């Protein structure tokens, strides 16, 4: 019997081979894309990220965290610990691995389908076999692979954005924790002084040297100072726990050490320069939005290509019957576009594309505004903190020295001395808050330029609110 030649099947096979070559062969990386994420975070926050994929990775990270915790934390070491130990960031890096798997999967052919049937009638047995290939899926491998590659690249930027956001939150929490501890320590000294003043007033009142009014004032000041100290202790605990959450610490590691005081102000503030243009280049949320536009544009192209026919299977088939020669052939299966011509799918893809375009434009407008606002907060808090450092605190110190000299020379009463000590509380607490606000504003400015923006810090308006009010 003359063999049957299936020309269409041979052509299809050639096409399959050509498409497979064009699609290339994507493979999984060793780190799930973490090294590419590090390339994005390194210039923005100064540190890369490490994904924990094995037990040895986890042990290495734990050892590095223990080494960093051995010394009092700095803003940089706190960020390093957070990048190593924060479980939320590790979850984001794990999601990156999922995206990479989707990308690699998109570059591979769908498994062929095999069907088998056996029919028996009397003495005759009829057997049919077929092997089917997803022809549409194969033809669109290059386009699908490009789309998934774009999504994988977008996932890298998203993971980097998460790391930059975590670094910013960690710095803010660090400065808040240090300032709160500094305030708690100062208020402890205030309570000790207030207690001594209240005892002095009580003794003086007993011998008739002080009036009931003066004694009540000192006791009220002591009572208010005690209340403010309790609030300061809670604030120190709350901010410390907030930092511990970001660092992913628990157990004995929550006893980490922080410095006694905030870092000094820089010699001069940074000039604004071209911050808006820099933010347009650096901000990761802008890059994510641009990637989303590119991805939806490619999805729109795929939908246009497959909107009319999205099912086309082709393959080899044969049939054998008892007493008859084997019959060979091919089989094609496709979806008939009778009820659905794909118009709704194409309209949805176009609407999705325009949605991405408008969201990108909106993100750019918001980013520029956030940068301007963040720089205003940065500059204002710097000027306020510098004013406290160079004017308010030195003047208050000079006043205290003069009052003490007059008291020693019996030219000032003890009431003036006590009143002056109360005034010092307001200025010292105001200076601590102003210095904290500056460092938080500096962190917000960096977030507005490099990351995805953040809550712009507000300068402290009523710094004296945390201190007992003077009553003279």
Coordinates of C-alpha atoms in Angstrom, one line a residue:
X1 CA 0.0 0.0 0.0
X2 CA 1.3 3.4 -0.9
X3 CA 2.1 5.6 2.2
X4 CA 0.1 8.7 2.7
X5 CA 2.0 11.9 2.8
X6 CA 0.6 14.6 5.1
X7 CA 2.0 17.8 3.7
X8 CA 0.1 20.2 6.1
X9 CA 1.4 18.3 9.1
X10 CA 5.0 18.6 7.8
X11 CA 4.5 22.3 7.3
X12 CA 3.1 22.6 10.8
X13 CA 6.1 20.8 12.2
X14 CA 8.5 23.1 10.5
X15 CA 6.6 26.0 11.8
X16 CA 6.6 24.6 15.3
X17 CA 10.4 24.2 15.1
X18 CA 10.9 27.7 13.8
X19 CA 8.7 29.2 16.5
X20 CA 10.4 27.2 19.2
X21 CA 13.8 28.6 18.0
X22 CA 12.4 32.1 18.0
X23 CA 10.9 31.8 21.4
X24 CA 14.2 30.8 22.9
X25 CA 14.5 28.7 26.0
X26 CA 14.1 30.6 29.3
X27 CA 15.5 29.1 32.5
X28 CA 15.1 29.8 36.2
X29 CA 17.7 31.9 37.9
X30 CA 19.6 30.8 41.0
X31 CA 18.3 33.6 43.2
X32 CA 14.8 34.2 41.8
X33 CA 15.7 37.6 40.6
X34 CA 17.0 39.0 43.9
X35 CA 20.3 40.1 42.4
X36 CA 18.4 42.3 39.9
X37 CA 16.4 43.8 42.8
X38 CA 19.6 44.6 44.6
X39 CA 20.8 46.5 41.5
X40 CA 17.7 48.7 41.9
X41 CA 18.0 49.2 45.7
X42 CA 21.7 49.7 46.0
X43 CA 21.9 53.2 44.4
X44 CA 18.7 54.3 46.3
X45 CA 19.2 53.1 49.8
X46 CA 22.9 51.9 49.8
X47 CA 22.1 48.3 50.3
X48 CA 21.0 45.2 48.4
X49 CA 18.5 42.5 49.3
X50 CA 19.0 38.8 50.0
X51 CA 16.3 36.3 49.4
X52 CA 16.2 33.3 51.7
X53 CA 15.6 30.3 49.5
X54 CA 17.4 27.6 51.5
X55 CA 18.2 26.9 55.2
X56 CA 21.8 27.9 54.6
X57 CA 20.6 31.3 53.4
X58 CA 18.5 31.7 56.5
X59 CA 21.5 30.8 58.7
X60 CA 23.7 33.3 57.0
X61 CA 21.2 36.0 57.4
X62 CA 20.7 35.2 61.1
X63 CA 24.4 35.3 61.7
X64 CA 24.6 38.7 60.0
X65 CA 21.7 40.1 62.0
X66 CA 23.3 38.9 65.3
X67 CA 26.6 40.6 64.3
X68 CA 24.8 43.9 63.6
X69 CA 22.8 43.7 66.9
X70 CA 26.0 43.3 68.9
X71 CA 26.6 47.1 68.7
X72 CA 24.2 50.0 69.2
X73 CA 22.1 50.5 66.1
X74 CA 22.7 53.2 63.6
X75 CA 20.3 54.3 60.9
X76 CA 22.3 52.2 58.3
X77 CA 22.6 49.1 60.5
X78 CA 18.9 49.2 61.3
X79 CA 18.1 49.3 57.5
X80 CA 20.5 46.4 56.9
X81 CA 18.8 44.3 59.6
X82 CA 15.3 45.1 58.2
X83 CA 16.4 44.1 54.7
X84 CA 17.7 40.8 56.0
X85 CA 15.1 39.9 58.6
X86 CA 11.8 41.5 57.7
X87 CA 9.4 38.7 56.8
X88 CA 7.2 40.9 54.7
X89 CA 10.1 41.7 52.4
X90 CA 11.0 38.1 52.2
X91 CA 7.4 37.3 51.2
X92 CA 7.7 39.9 48.4
X93 CA 10.9 38.3 47.2
X94 CA 9.1 34.9 47.2
X95 CA 6.4 36.4 45.0
X96 CA 9.2 37.4 42.7
X97 CA 10.0 33.8 42.3
X98 CA 6.4 33.1 41.3
X99 CA 6.6 35.7 38.6
X100 CA 9.8 34.3 37.3
X101 CA 8.3 30.8 37.1
X102 CA 5.4 32.2 35.1
X103 CA 7.8 33.9 32.8
X104 CA 9.8 30.7 32.2
X105 CA 6.5 28.7 31.8
X106 CA 5.3 31.2 29.1
X107 CA 8.3 30.3 27.0
X108 CA 7.5 26.6 26.9
X109 CA 5.1 24.7 24.7
X110 CA 1.9 23.4 26.2
X111 CA 2.0 19.6 26.5
X112 CA 0.3 17.8 23.5
X113 CA -3.0 16.1 24.1
X114 CA -3.5 12.4 23.4
X115 CA -6.8 10.7 22.8
X116 CA -7.6 7.0 22.4
X117 CA -10.9 5.2 21.6
X118 CA -11.7 1.6 21.0
X119 CA -15.0 0.5 19.4
X120 CA -16.1 -3.1 19.1
X121 CA -19.0 -4.4 16.9
X122 CA -19.3 -8.2 16.3
X123 CA -15.9 -9.4 15.3
X124 CA -14.7 -6.0 14.2
X125 CA -12.6 -3.8 16.5
X126 CA -12.0 -0.1 15.6
X127 CA -9.3 1.9 17.3
X128 CA -8.7 5.6 16.9
X129 CA -5.7 7.5 18.2
X130 CA -4.7 11.2 17.9
X131 CA -2.1 13.5 19.2
X132 CA -3.1 17.2 19.3
X133 CA -0.9 20.3 19.7
X134 CA -2.1 23.8 20.8
X135 CA -1.2 25.6 17.5
X136 CA -2.4 29.0 18.6
X137 CA -0.5 28.7 21.9
X138 CA 2.6 27.7 20.0
X139 CA 2.3 30.6 17.5
X140 CA 1.9 33.1 20.3
X141 CA 4.8 31.9 22.4
X142 CA 7.1 34.8 21.6
X143 CA 4.4 37.3 22.4
X144 CA 3.3 35.6 25.6
X145 CA 6.9 35.2 26.7
X146 CA 7.5 38.9 26.1
X147 CA 4.4 39.8 28.1
X148 CA 5.5 37.6 31.1
X149 CA 9.0 38.9 30.9
X150 CA 7.6 42.4 31.2
X151 CA 5.6 41.3 34.2
X152 CA 8.7 39.7 35.7
X153 CA 10.6 42.9 35.3
X154 CA 7.7 44.8 36.8
X155 CA 7.7 42.4 39.8
X156 CA 11.4 43.1 40.3
X157 CA 10.7 46.9 40.5
X158 CA 7.8 46.2 42.8
X159 CA 10.0 44.1 45.1
X160 CA 12.7 46.9 45.0
X161 CA 10.0 49.5 45.8
X162 CA 9.0 47.4 48.8
X163 CA 12.6 47.3 50.0
X164 CA 13.0 51.0 49.6
X165 CA 9.7 51.6 51.4
X166 CA 10.9 49.3 54.2
X167 CA 14.2 51.2 54.5
X168 CA 12.3 54.5 54.8
X169 CA 9.9 53.2 57.5
X170 CA 12.9 51.7 59.4
X171 CA 14.7 55.0 59.4
X172 CA 11.7 56.9 60.5
X173 CA 11.0 54.4 63.3
X174 CA 14.7 54.6 64.3
X175 CA 14.8 58.3 64.7
X176 CA 11.4 58.3 66.6
X177 CA 12.7 55.6 69.0
X178 CA 16.0 57.4 69.7
X179 CA 14.2 60.7 70.2
X180 CA 11.6 59.1 72.5
X181 CA 14.3 57.4 74.6
X182 CA 16.1 60.7 74.8
X183 CA 13.0 62.5 76.0
X184 CA 12.2 59.7 78.5
X185 CA 15.7 60.1 80.0
X186 CA 15.3 63.9 80.2
X187 CA 11.9 63.6 81.8
X188 CA 13.2 61.2 84.4
X189 CA 15.7 64.0 85.5
X190 CA 12.8 66.5 85.5
X191 CA 10.7 64.2 87.8
X192 CA 13.7 63.9 90.2
X193 CA 14.1 67.7 90.3
X194 CA 10.4 68.2 90.7
X195 CA 10.2 65.8 93.5
X196 CA 13.0 67.6 95.3
X197 CA 11.2 70.9 94.8
X198 CA 7.9 69.5 96.1
X199 CA 9.7 68.2 99.3
X200 CA 11.4 71.5 99.8
X201 CA 8.1 73.4 99.5
X202 CA 6.5 71.0 102.0
X203 CA 9.3 71.6 104.5
X204 CA 9.3 75.3 104.0
X205 CA 5.6 75.5 104.4
X206 CA 5.8 73.6 107.7
X207 CA 8.0 76.3 109.2
X208 CA 6.0 79.1 107.7
X209 CA 8.6 80.3 105.1
X210 CA 6.4 79.4 102.1
X211 CA 2.7 80.0 101.6
X212 CA 0.2 77.3 100.9
X213 CA 0.0 78.7 97.3
X214 CA 3.7 78.2 96.7
X215 CA 3.6 74.7 98.1
X216 CA 0.6 73.8 96.0
X217 CA 2.4 75.1 92.9
X218 CA 5.4 72.9 93.4
X219 CA 3.4 69.9 94.2
X220 CA 1.2 70.4 91.1
X221 CA 4.4 70.7 89.0
X222 CA 5.7 67.5 90.5
X223 CA 2.3 65.8 89.8
X224 CA 2.3 67.0 86.2
X225 CA 5.9 66.0 85.6
X226 CA 5.1 62.5 86.9
X227 CA 2.3 62.2 84.4
X228 CA 4.5 63.5 81.5
X229 CA 7.2 61.0 82.5
X230 CA 4.7 58.1 82.3
X231 CA 3.7 59.2 78.8
X232 CA 7.3 59.6 77.8
X233 CA 8.1 56.0 79.0
X234 CA 5.1 54.7 77.0
X235 CA 6.2 56.6 73.9
X236 CA 9.7 55.2 74.2
X237 CA 8.3 51.7 74.5
X238 CA 5.9 52.1 71.6
X239 CA 8.4 53.5 69.2
X240 CA 10.9 50.9 70.2
X241 CA 8.4 48.1 69.5
X242 CA 7.5 49.7 66.2
X243 CA 11.2 49.5 65.2
X244 CA 11.4 45.9 66.4
X245 CA 8.5 45.0 64.2
X246 CA 10.2 46.5 61.1
X247 CA 13.5 44.7 62.0
X248 CA 11.7 41.4 62.5
X249 CA 13.1 40.9 66.0
X250 CA 11.7 38.8 68.7
X251 CA 12.9 36.9 71.8
X252 CA 16.2 38.1 73.3
X253 CA 16.9 40.2 70.2
X254 CA 14.3 42.8 71.2
X255 CA 16.8 44.0 73.8
X256 CA 18.7 45.7 71.0
X257 CA 20.7 48.9 71.9
X258 CA 20.2 52.3 70.5
X259 CA 22.3 55.5 71.0
X260 CA 21.5 58.0 73.8
X261 CA 20.9 60.9 71.4
X262 CA 19.9 61.8 67.9
X263 CA 22.6 62.5 65.2
X264 CA 23.8 66.1 65.0
X265 CA 22.4 68.3 62.3
X266 CA 24.4 68.5 59.0
X267 CA 26.4 71.7 58.6
X268 CA 24.1 73.0 55.9
X269 CA 20.9 71.7 54.1
X270 CA 20.9 70.3 50.6
X271 CA 19.8 72.6 47.8
X272 CA 16.7 71.6 45.9
X273 CA 18.4 71.4 42.5
X274 CA 16.5 69.4 39.9
X275 CA 14.7 67.2 42.4
X276 CA 11.5 66.8 40.3
X277 CA 13.5 65.6 37.3
X278 CA 15.5 63.3 39.5
X279 CA 12.3 61.8 41.0
X280 CA 10.9 61.1 37.5
X281 CA 14.1 59.1 36.8
X282 CA 14.4 57.4 40.2
X283 CA 11.0 56.9 41.6
X284 CA 10.1 53.2 41.5
X285 CA 6.3 53.8 41.4
X286 CA 6.7 55.8 38.2
X287 CA 8.8 53.0 36.7
X288 CA 6.2 50.4 37.8
X289 CA 3.5 52.5 36.1
X290 CA 5.5 52.8 32.9
X291 CA 6.1 49.0 32.9
X292 CA 2.4 48.5 33.4
X293 CA 1.6 50.6 30.3
X294 CA 4.1 48.6 28.2
X295 CA 2.6 45.3 29.5
X296 CA -1.0 46.3 28.8
X297 CA 0.1 47.4 25.3
X298 CA 1.5 44.0 24.6
X299 CA -1.6 42.4 26.1
X300 CA -3.7 44.5 23.8
X301 CA -1.6 43.2 20.8
X302 CA -2.1 39.6 21.9
X303 CA -5.9 40.1 22.4
X304 CA -6.1 41.6 18.9
X305 CA -4.2 38.6 17.5
X306 CA -6.3 36.0 19.3
X307 CA -9.6 37.8 19.6
X308 CA -11.1 36.2 16.5
X309 CA -9.8 32.6 17.0
X310 CA -8.3 31.7 20.3
X311 CA -8.5 27.9 20.1
X312 CA -6.7 26.1 17.2
X313 CA -5.4 22.6 17.9
X314 CA -3.8 20.4 15.2
X315 CA -2.2 17.0 15.2
X316 CA -1.7 13.6 13.9
X317 CA -4.5 10.9 13.9
X318 CA -4.8 7.3 12.8
X319 CA -7.5 4.7 12.8
X320 CA -7.2 0.9 12.6
X321 CA -10.0 -1.5 12.0
X322 CA -9.9 -5.3 12.2
X323 CA -9.3 -6.7 8.7
X324 CA -8.7 -3.2 7.2
X325 CA -5.5 -1.3 6.6
X326 CA -4.5 1.4 9.1
X327 CA -5.9 4.9 8.1
X328 CA -3.6 7.8 8.8
X329 CA -4.5 11.5 8.8
X330 CA -4.6 14.7 10.7
X331 CA -7.1 16.5 12.9
X332 CA -7.8 20.2 13.4
X333 CA -10.0 21.6 16.2
X334 CA -10.8 25.3 16.3
X335 CA -13.4 27.5 18.0
X336 CA -16.0 28.8 15.5
X337 CA -16.5 32.6 15.9
X338 CA -20.3 32.5 15.6
X339 CA -21.6 33.9 18.8
X340 CA -18.5 35.8 20.0
X341 CA -16.4 37.7 17.5
X342 CA -14.0 38.9 20.2
X343 CA -15.2 42.5 20.1
X344 CA -15.8 42.6 23.9
X345 CA -12.3 41.2 24.7
X346 CA -10.7 43.8 22.4
X347 CA -12.7 46.6 23.9
X348 CA -11.7 45.5 27.4
X349 CA -8.1 45.4 26.4
X350 CA -8.2 48.9 25.0
X351 CA -9.9 50.2 28.1
X352 CA -7.3 48.6 30.3
X353 CA -4.6 50.2 28.2
X354 CA -6.1 53.6 28.6
X355 CA -6.5 53.0 32.3
X356 CA -2.8 52.3 32.6
X357 CA -1.8 55.4 30.6
X358 CA -4.0 57.7 32.8
X359 CA -2.7 56.2 36.0
X360 CA 0.9 56.8 34.9
X361 CA 0.2 60.4 34.2
X362 CA -1.6 60.8 37.6
X363 CA 1.4 59.1 39.3
X364 CA 3.8 61.6 37.7
X365 CA 1.8 64.6 38.8
X366 CA 1.5 63.3 42.4
X367 CA 5.2 62.5 42.5
X368 CA 6.2 66.0 41.5
X369 CA 3.9 67.5 44.1
X370 CA 5.2 65.1 46.8
X371 CA 8.8 66.1 46.1
X372 CA 8.1 69.8 46.4
X373 CA 6.2 69.3 49.6
X374 CA 8.8 67.0 51.0
X375 CA 11.6 69.5 50.3
X376 CA 9.6 72.2 52.0
X377 CA 9.2 70.1 55.1
X378 CA 12.9 69.2 54.9
X379 CA 14.1 72.8 54.7
X380 CA 11.6 74.0 57.3
X381 CA 12.5 71.4 59.9
X382 CA 16.2 72.1 59.3
X383 CA 15.7 75.8 60.0
X384 CA 13.6 75.1 63.1
X385 CA 16.1 72.6 64.5
X386 CA 19.0 74.9 63.8
X387 CA 17.1 77.8 65.5
X388 CA 16.7 75.7 68.6
X389 CA 20.3 74.6 68.5
X390 CA 21.8 78.1 67.9
X391 CA 19.3 80.4 69.5
X392 CA 16.7 79.0 71.9
X393 CA 18.8 76.5 73.8
X394 CA 21.9 78.8 74.2
X395 CA 19.7 81.7 75.4
X396 CA 17.8 79.5 77.8
X397 CA 21.1 78.2 79.1
X398 CA 22.4 81.8 79.5
X399 CA 19.2 82.7 81.4
X400 CA 19.7 79.7 83.7
X401 CA 23.2 80.7 84.5
X402 CA 22.3 84.3 85.3
X403 CA 19.4 83.2 87.6
X404 CA 21.7 80.8 89.4
X405 CA 24.3 83.6 89.9
X406 CA 21.7 85.9 91.3
X407 CA 20.4 83.1 93.5
X408 CA 23.9 82.5 94.9
X409 CA 24.2 86.2 95.5
X410 CA 20.9 86.3 97.3
X411 CA 19.5 88.5 94.5
X412 CA 16.9 86.0 93.3
X413 CA 14.5 83.8 95.2
X414 CA 14.2 80.1 95.1
X415 CA 10.9 80.6 93.3
X416 CA 12.7 82.2 90.4
X417 CA 15.2 79.4 90.3
X418 CA 12.4 76.8 90.2
X419 CA 10.5 78.7 87.6
X420 CA 13.6 78.8 85.4
X421 CA 14.1 75.1 85.6
X422 CA 10.5 74.6 84.4
X423 CA 11.1 76.9 81.4
X424 CA 14.2 74.8 80.5
X425 CA 12.0 71.7 80.1
X426 CA 10.0 73.4 77.3
X427 CA 13.1 74.4 75.4
X428 CA 14.9 71.0 75.7
X429 CA 11.9 69.0 74.7
X430 CA 11.3 71.4 71.8
X431 CA 14.9 71.0 70.7
X432 CA 14.7 67.1 70.8
X433 CA 11.4 67.2 68.8
X434 CA 12.8 69.6 66.2
X435 CA 15.9 67.5 65.7
X436 CA 13.8 64.3 65.3
X437 CA 11.4 66.1 62.8
X438 CA 14.4 67.1 60.7
X439 CA 15.7 63.6 60.3
X440 CA 12.3 62.2 59.6
X441 CA 11.7 64.9 57.0
X442 CA 15.1 64.0 55.4
X443 CA 14.0 60.4 55.2
X444 CA 10.7 61.5 53.7
X445 CA 12.5 63.6 51.1
X446 CA 14.6 60.6 50.0
X447 CA 11.5 58.5 49.8
X448 CA 9.8 61.1 47.6
X449 CA 12.8 61.0 45.3
X450 CA 13.8 57.4 45.2
X451 CA 10.9 55.3 46.3
X452 CA 7.2 55.7 46.2
X453 CA 6.8 58.7 48.3
X454 CA 5.6 58.7 51.9
X455 CA 3.7 60.7 54.6
X456 CA 5.3 64.1 54.7
X457 CA 6.3 64.9 58.3
X458 CA 4.8 68.0 59.9
X459 CA 7.0 70.3 61.8
X460 CA 6.3 70.4 65.5
X461 CA 4.2 73.5 66.2
X462 CA 3.6 73.2 69.9
X463 CA 6.8 71.7 71.2
X464 CA 5.9 72.7 74.7
X465 CA 2.9 70.6 74.8
X466 CA 4.9 67.6 76.1
X467 CA 6.2 69.5 79.0
X468 CA 4.5 70.7 82.1
X469 CA 3.4 74.3 81.9
X470 CA 5.2 76.8 83.9
X471 CA 3.1 78.4 86.5
X472 CA 4.6 81.7 87.3

